[in-house]
Coordinates of C-alpha atoms in Angstrom, one line a residue:
X1 CA 29.9 276.2 93.6
X2 CA 29.5 274.2 90.4
X3 CA 29.8 270.5 89.9
X4 CA 31.7 271.0 86.7
X5 CA 33.2 274.0 84.9
X6 CA 33.9 273.4 81.2
X7 CA 36.4 275.8 79.6
X8 CA 36.1 276.0 75.9
X9 CA 32.9 275.9 73.9
X10 CA 34.0 274.2 70.7
X11 CA 32.6 270.7 69.7
X12 CA 34.5 269.0 72.6
X13 CA 33.5 271.4 75.4
X14 CA 30.0 272.0 74.2
X15 CA 29.4 268.2 74.0
X16 CA 30.8 267.7 77.5
X17 CA 28.7 270.5 79.0
X18 CA 25.6 269.2 77.3
X19 CA 26.1 265.6 78.4
X20 CA 26.6 266.7 82.0
X21 CA 23.7 269.1 82.0
X22 CA 21.4 266.3 80.8
X23 CA 22.5 264.2 83.7
X24 CA 21.4 267.0 86.1
X25 CA 24.8 268.3 87.1
X26 CA 25.3 272.0 87.8
X27 CA 27.6 272.9 84.9
X28 CA 29.1 276.2 83.7
X29 CA 30.3 276.5 80.1
X30 CA 32.9 279.2 79.7
X31 CA 33.8 280.2 76.1
X32 CA 35.8 282.9 74.5
X33 CA 33.4 284.1 71.9
X34 CA 34.5 285.0 68.4
X35 CA 37.2 282.4 68.1
X36 CA 36.6 279.9 65.2
X37 CA 39.2 277.2 64.5
X38 CA 40.4 276.8 60.9
X39 CA 38.7 273.6 59.8
X40 CA 37.7 271.9 56.6
X41 CA 34.4 271.1 58.3
X42 CA 34.0 267.4 57.3
X43 CA 32.0 265.1 59.5
X44 CA 31.0 261.5 59.1
X45 CA 27.4 260.2 59.2
X46 CA 28.3 258.5 62.5
X47 CA 28.8 261.9 64.2
X48 CA 25.2 262.9 63.5
X49 CA 23.9 259.6 64.9
X50 CA 26.2 259.5 68.0
X51 CA 25.6 263.1 69.0
X52 CA 22.1 263.6 67.9
X53 CA 23.0 266.4 65.4
X54 CA 20.2 267.2 62.9
X55 CA 20.8 266.7 59.2
X56 CA 19.8 270.2 58.4
X57 CA 22.8 271.5 60.3
X58 CA 25.0 270.4 57.3
X59 CA 25.9 273.0 54.7
X60 CA 26.1 270.3 52.1
X61 CA 27.3 266.8 51.6
X62 CA 30.2 265.6 49.5
X63 CA 30.2 262.2 47.8
X64 CA 33.8 262.1 46.6
X65 CA 37.3 263.3 47.3
X66 CA 39.9 264.3 44.7
X67 CA 43.6 263.7 45.6
X68 CA 46.1 265.8 43.7
X69 CA 49.7 264.7 43.5
X70 CA 52.8 266.9 43.2
X71 CA 52.9 266.3 39.5
X72 CA 49.2 267.3 39.3
X73 CA 47.9 263.8 38.8
X74 CA 44.3 263.6 40.0
X75 CA 42.7 260.6 41.6
X76 CA 39.0 260.7 42.4
X77 CA 37.7 258.6 45.3
X78 CA 33.9 258.2 45.2
X79 CA 32.4 257.5 48.6
X80 CA 30.3 254.7 47.2
X81 CA 26.6 254.0 46.8
X82 CA 24.6 255.8 49.5
X83 CA 27.7 257.2 51.2
X84 CA 28.5 260.8 51.9
X85 CA 30.6 263.2 54.0
X86 CA 28.8 265.9 55.8
X87 CA 30.2 269.5 55.6
X88 CA 29.6 272.0 58.4
X89 CA 30.5 275.7 58.9
X90 CA 32.2 275.8 62.3
X91 CA 30.8 279.3 62.9
X92 CA 27.2 277.9 62.8
X93 CA 27.9 274.4 64.0
X94 CA 29.8 275.3 67.2
X95 CA 27.2 277.9 68.2
X96 CA 24.4 275.4 67.7
X97 CA 26.2 273.0 70.1
X98 CA 26.8 275.7 72.7
X99 CA 23.1 276.8 72.5
X100 CA 21.9 273.2 72.9
X101 CA 24.0 272.8 76.0
X102 CA 22.6 276.1 77.5
X103 CA 19.1 275.0 76.6
X104 CA 19.6 271.7 78.4
X105 CA 20.7 273.5 81.6
X106 CA 24.3 274.5 81.3
X107 CA 25.2 278.0 82.7
X108 CA 26.7 279.6 79.6
X109 CA 29.2 282.4 80.1
X110 CA 31.3 284.4 77.6
X111 CA 34.8 285.1 78.9
X112 CA 38.4 284.1 79.0
X113 CA 40.0 281.7 81.4
X114 CA 42.8 283.4 83.3
X115 CA 43.9 281.2 86.2
X116 CA 43.2 278.2 88.4
X117 CA 43.4 278.9 92.2
X118 CA 42.7 276.9 95.3
X119 CA 40.8 277.8 98.5
X120 CA 42.0 276.8 101.9
X121 CA 40.6 273.2 101.6
X122 CA 42.0 272.8 98.1
X123 CA 38.8 273.3 96.1
X124 CA 39.4 274.5 92.6
X125 CA 38.6 278.2 91.9
X126 CA 38.3 279.2 88.2
X127 CA 39.2 282.8 87.5
X128 CA 38.0 284.3 84.3
X129 CA 37.6 287.7 82.6
X130 CA 34.1 288.3 81.2
X131 CA 33.7 289.4 77.6
X132 CA 34.1 293.1 77.4
X133 CA 35.8 293.5 80.8
X134 CA 39.0 295.6 80.5
X135 CA 42.4 293.8 80.9
X136 CA 43.7 294.2 84.4
X137 CA 40.2 294.3 86.0
X138 CA 39.4 291.9 88.8
X139 CA 38.5 288.5 87.4
X140 CA 35.2 286.7 88.3
X141 CA 35.9 283.7 90.5
X142 CA 33.8 280.5 90.7
X143 CA 34.3 277.3 92.6
X144 CA 34.0 273.9 91.0
X145 CA 34.4 270.3 92.0
X146 CA 35.8 269.3 88.6
X147 CA 37.4 271.4 85.8
X148 CA 37.2 270.2 82.2
X149 CA 39.6 271.9 79.8
X150 CA 38.6 271.9 76.2
X151 CA 40.4 275.1 75.3
X152 CA 42.5 274.1 72.3
X153 CA 46.0 273.0 71.5
X154 CA 47.6 275.7 73.6
X155 CA 45.3 274.9 76.5
X156 CA 45.6 277.3 79.5
X157 CA 43.9 274.7 81.7
X158 CA 46.5 272.1 80.8
X159 CA 49.3 274.6 81.5
X160 CA 47.7 275.4 84.9
X161 CA 47.1 271.8 86.1
X162 CA 48.9 269.1 84.1
X163 CA 52.6 268.1 83.7
X164 CA 54.4 270.2 81.1
X165 CA 54.2 268.5 77.7
X166 CA 55.0 270.1 74.3
X167 CA 52.7 268.5 71.8
X168 CA 54.0 268.4 68.2
X169 CA 51.6 270.4 66.0
X170 CA 50.7 271.6 62.6
X171 CA 50.0 275.3 62.1
X172 CA 46.8 275.5 60.1
X173 CA 45.3 278.5 58.2
X174 CA 42.3 278.8 55.9
X175 CA 40.3 281.4 54.1
X176 CA 36.5 280.9 53.9
X177 CA 35.4 282.4 50.5
X178 CA 32.2 282.7 48.5
X179 CA 31.9 279.6 46.4
X180 CA 32.2 280.0 42.7
X181 CA 29.5 278.7 40.3
X182 CA 29.2 275.0 39.9
X183 CA 31.7 273.8 37.2
X184 CA 33.8 276.9 37.4
X185 CA 37.3 275.8 36.3
X186 CA 36.5 272.2 37.5
X187 CA 35.0 273.2 40.9
X188 CA 32.4 270.8 42.2
X189 CA 30.2 271.6 45.2
X190 CA 30.0 268.0 46.2
X191 CA 33.7 267.1 46.0
X192 CA 36.5 267.7 48.5
X193 CA 39.9 268.4 47.0
X194 CA 43.1 267.5 48.8
X195 CA 46.5 268.8 47.5
X196 CA 49.5 266.7 48.4
X197 CA 52.0 269.1 46.9
X198 CA 55.1 270.5 48.6
X199 CA 54.6 274.0 47.2
X200 CA 51.3 274.2 49.1
X201 CA 52.4 272.2 52.2
X202 CA 55.9 270.6 52.5
X203 CA 54.8 268.1 55.2
X204 CA 51.0 268.0 55.4
X205 CA 48.4 269.0 52.8
X206 CA 46.3 271.8 51.4
X207 CA 42.5 271.6 50.9
X208 CA 39.5 273.0 49.1
X209 CA 36.3 271.9 50.9
X210 CA 32.9 273.1 49.8
X211 CA 30.4 274.4 52.3
X212 CA 27.4 275.2 50.1
X213 CA 27.5 279.0 49.4
X214 CA 31.0 279.1 51.0
X215 CA 34.2 277.2 50.5
X216 CA 37.2 276.6 52.9
X217 CA 40.6 276.9 51.2
X218 CA 43.5 276.2 53.6
X219 CA 46.7 274.5 54.4
X220 CA 48.8 273.3 57.3
X221 CA 52.5 272.8 58.0
X222 CA 54.9 272.3 60.9
X223 CA 57.9 273.6 58.9
X224 CA 59.5 276.7 60.3
X225 CA 59.4 279.6 57.9
X226 CA 56.7 278.1 55.6
X227 CA 54.3 281.0 55.0
X228 CA 50.8 279.7 55.1
X229 CA 49.1 282.9 53.9
X230 CA 51.2 283.0 50.8
X231 CA 50.6 279.3 50.1
X232 CA 46.8 279.8 50.3
X233 CA 47.0 282.8 48.1
X234 CA 49.0 280.9 45.5
X235 CA 46.5 278.0 45.6
X236 CA 43.6 280.4 45.1
X237 CA 45.3 282.0 42.2
X238 CA 46.0 278.6 40.6
X239 CA 42.3 277.7 41.0
X240 CA 41.0 281.0 39.7
X241 CA 39.4 281.6 43.1
X242 CA 41.3 284.8 44.0
X243 CA 39.7 287.7 45.9
X244 CA 38.4 289.4 42.7
X245 CA 36.5 286.2 41.8
X246 CA 35.6 284.7 45.2
X247 CA 35.3 287.2 47.9
X248 CA 36.9 286.3 51.3
X249 CA 34.3 285.9 54.1
X250 CA 36.8 285.3 57.0
X251 CA 40.2 283.9 57.8
X252 CA 41.4 281.8 60.7
X253 CA 44.6 280.3 62.0
X254 CA 45.4 277.9 64.9
X255 CA 47.8 275.1 65.9
X256 CA 46.5 271.6 65.4
X257 CA 48.1 268.8 67.7
X258 CA 49.5 265.7 66.0
X259 CA 49.2 263.2 68.8
X260 CA 47.3 262.6 72.1
X261 CA 48.6 264.1 75.3
X262 CA 50.3 261.5 77.5
X263 CA 48.2 262.5 80.5
X264 CA 44.7 264.0 80.4
X265 CA 44.1 264.6 84.1
X266 CA 45.8 265.7 87.3
X267 CA 44.5 262.8 89.4
X268 CA 42.4 265.2 91.5
X269 CA 39.9 267.4 89.8
X270 CA 41.1 268.5 86.3
X271 CA 40.7 266.6 83.0
X272 CA 41.2 267.8 79.4
X273 CA 39.6 266.8 76.1
X274 CA 39.5 267.8 72.4
X275 CA 42.6 269.6 71.0
X276 CA 43.7 270.2 74.6
X277 CA 44.1 266.5 74.8
X278 CA 45.6 266.1 71.3
X279 CA 42.7 264.2 69.8
X280 CA 43.2 265.2 66.1
X281 CA 43.7 262.3 63.7
X282 CA 47.2 262.3 62.2
X283 CA 47.5 262.3 58.4
X284 CA 43.9 263.4 57.8
X285 CA 43.8 266.2 60.4
X286 CA 40.2 265.2 61.2
X287 CA 39.2 266.6 64.6
X288 CA 35.4 267.3 65.0
X289 CA 34.3 263.7 65.6
X290 CA 37.2 262.9 67.8
X291 CA 36.9 266.1 69.8
X292 CA 33.2 265.4 70.5
X293 CA 34.1 261.8 71.4
X294 CA 36.8 262.9 73.8
X295 CA 34.5 265.6 75.3
X296 CA 31.9 262.8 76.0
X297 CA 34.5 260.6 77.6
X298 CA 35.8 263.4 79.8
X299 CA 32.3 264.2 80.9
X300 CA 31.6 260.5 81.6
X301 CA 34.8 260.1 83.6
X302 CA 34.1 263.4 85.5
X303 CA 30.6 262.2 86.4
X304 CA 31.9 258.9 87.7
X305 CA 34.6 260.6 89.7
X306 CA 32.1 263.0 91.3
X307 CA 29.6 260.3 92.1
X308 CA 32.1 257.9 93.6
X309 CA 34.5 260.4 95.2
X310 CA 37.3 258.5 93.4
X311 CA 39.4 261.0 91.5
X312 CA 41.3 258.2 89.7
X313 CA 38.2 257.8 87.6
X314 CA 39.3 260.9 85.6
X315 CA 42.0 258.8 84.0
X316 CA 39.3 256.7 82.3
X317 CA 38.7 259.5 79.8
X318 CA 42.0 258.9 78.0
X319 CA 42.0 255.1 78.5
X320 CA 38.5 254.7 76.9
X321 CA 39.2 257.1 74.1
X322 CA 42.4 255.3 73.1
X323 CA 40.8 251.9 73.5
X324 CA 38.3 253.0 70.8
X325 CA 40.6 255.0 68.5
X326 CA 44.2 254.5 69.5
X327 CA 45.0 252.0 66.8
X328 CA 43.5 254.2 64.1
X329 CA 45.7 257.1 65.4
X330 CA 48.8 254.9 65.4
X331 CA 48.2 253.7 61.8
X332 CA 47.5 257.3 60.6
X333 CA 50.6 258.6 62.4
X334 CA 52.8 256.0 60.6
X335 CA 51.1 257.0 57.3
X336 CA 51.8 260.7 57.8
X337 CA 55.4 260.0 58.9
X338 CA 56.1 257.9 55.9
X339 CA 54.1 259.2 53.0
X340 CA 54.2 263.0 53.7
X341 CA 58.0 263.2 54.0
X342 CA 58.7 264.3 50.4
X343 CA 57.0 265.0 47.0
X344 CA 58.4 261.7 45.8
X345 CA 56.6 259.8 48.4
X346 CA 53.4 261.9 48.1
X347 CA 53.3 261.1 44.4
X348 CA 53.4 257.4 45.3
X349 CA 50.8 257.9 48.0
X350 CA 48.3 259.4 45.6
X351 CA 49.0 256.6 43.1
X352 CA 48.1 254.1 45.8
X353 CA 44.8 255.9 46.2
X354 CA 43.8 254.7 42.7
X355 CA 43.4 251.2 44.1
X356 CA 39.7 250.3 44.5
X357 CA 40.4 248.1 47.6
X358 CA 42.1 251.1 49.3
X359 CA 39.3 253.4 48.4
X360 CA 36.6 251.1 49.7
X361 CA 38.3 250.3 53.0
X362 CA 39.2 253.9 53.5
X363 CA 35.7 255.2 53.2
X364 CA 34.3 252.3 55.3
X365 CA 36.8 253.2 58.1
X366 CA 35.9 256.9 57.8
X367 CA 32.2 256.3 58.0
X368 CA 32.4 253.8 60.9
X369 CA 35.4 255.4 62.7
X370 CA 37.2 252.1 63.2
X371 CA 39.6 249.9 61.2
X372 CA 37.7 247.6 58.9
X373 CA 38.3 244.0 59.9
X374 CA 36.3 242.2 57.3
X375 CA 37.4 241.5 53.7
X376 CA 40.8 239.9 54.7
X377 CA 41.8 239.3 51.1
X378 CA 41.5 243.0 50.4
X379 CA 43.8 243.8 53.2
X380 CA 46.4 241.3 51.9
X381 CA 46.2 242.9 48.4
X382 CA 46.7 246.3 49.9
X383 CA 49.6 245.1 52.0
X384 CA 51.4 243.7 48.9
X385 CA 50.8 246.9 46.8
X386 CA 51.8 249.1 49.7
X387 CA 55.0 247.1 50.2
X388 CA 55.9 247.6 46.5
X389 CA 55.5 251.3 46.8
X390 CA 57.6 251.4 50.0
X391 CA 60.5 249.5 48.4
X392 CA 60.5 251.6 45.2
X393 CA 60.2 254.7 47.3
X394 CA 63.3 253.8 49.3
X395 CA 65.3 252.8 46.2
X396 CA 64.4 256.0 44.5
X397 CA 65.6 258.1 47.4
X398 CA 62.1 259.1 48.4
X399 CA 62.6 257.9 52.0
X400 CA 64.9 260.9 52.6
X401 CA 63.1 264.1 53.7
X402 CA 63.7 266.8 51.1
X403 CA 65.0 269.6 53.3
X404 CA 62.0 269.3 55.6
X405 CA 62.3 270.3 59.3
X406 CA 58.9 269.1 60.5
X407 CA 58.1 269.7 64.1
X408 CA 59.2 273.3 64.0
X409 CA 56.6 276.0 64.0
X410 CA 55.2 277.3 60.7
X411 CA 54.7 281.0 60.4
X412 CA 51.2 282.3 59.5

C-alpha cells in the first residue's frame, strides 16, 4: 500500500514525487522509460529558484530571441541587462529530476500504466507492466490511497478516472541535431529563433533553439494533413542545417494541449497535472515551468486530502494553479487565436515585437511568470499600438483564416 502513486516521470510527475517523498509519504514513481517529449527546452530563471535546480544543469543560456515573419523580416528581442533564458536537454533534465525524487525516498519503477482497478472497499489498485515484460503478461498491481496522473496529453490515468474531455492540441515534432559552428549562416548559440511562417506552421510556429553542442529544430500544428517532418526538413534545408551538415541525434513527436482541463480530479482519490491537466501556455507553447508548478500543486492538494481525509481537497490543485496563472493563459490564448490565424496577421504580430515597451514587458512577464502590473503608461502605449494593428488587420482581410482548419490533428 502506497500513500501516493505518481504515473509519469516528466517534470510534473518527478516534481510531485519529490515533494511528497520529502514530506515523508510513501510514494511510487512509475515512468515509461525512453519517452522524451519534443521540447525547445527553454526555462526561466524563476524555475531554478522555485524548484531548487542547479545552474549547471543548463546546456547554455540565451540572451535574445529572434522573431522571423512570413516575409522573412527579422526582429531581435534582447532579454535585457542581466537577463537570460535557460536551455535544457529534456533527456538529461528529466532524468535528473527522476533521480532526485528517488534519492529523496520515492520508490522509482520503470513500467507502463495499464489500468485502474478497485478492491472490495474501493481502494485504488494501479496495474502496470514492468519494462521488458512481454505484452499480455500479468500486470504488477499495487494499492494506493491517491493516484496522481502526470502521463501526458493523452493521459491514460485521466481516461480511466476523469470525465471524458477532448483537449484541443498541437501536434509537435522536433529533431535534435549537432549544433553548427558559431556564426554558421547566421546561427548564434545564445539566441532562440522563432519562425512565424505559414510554410513552416500554418497555425503555430517553428523554432530553432540552441542547447550547447546540440540544437532543437521543430514545429507544431493542429491542422489536419500538415506534414511536420517535411516542414522541419524544409526549415533545416533553408538554414543550411540538413543532415549532411548537422547530424541528427534523435527525433521526437507528441501532442501538446492548448488549454487546461476543466476538471483535474475525480473527487475521491485521483488528480492529474502537467500535460495531463493541459498546463501548457498557449501562444508560446511553454510547458516545463507550468508542468512543474502543476505537479507541485497536485502533490500539495494530495497531501492535504490524505492528512485531513477530505477528498474535496484534491480540487485545490486546479484552483490554485489557475489563481496563479489563469490570467496569463487567457491572455496568451487570445493572442494565439488572433495573431496566428494567417500570415497577414503573423506579419503584423512580428512587427509589433519591434516595440521596446512590448519587448521589456514580455521578458519581465516571462522571467517572473506573471503579468507585469507596473509601468502603466507602457501598457497604455502598447494597447494603442496593438489596437492600430488589429484594425488594419481586419481592414486588410487578415482577420479571416487563410484556409486553416485549426483544431484537427496534424500528421507527423
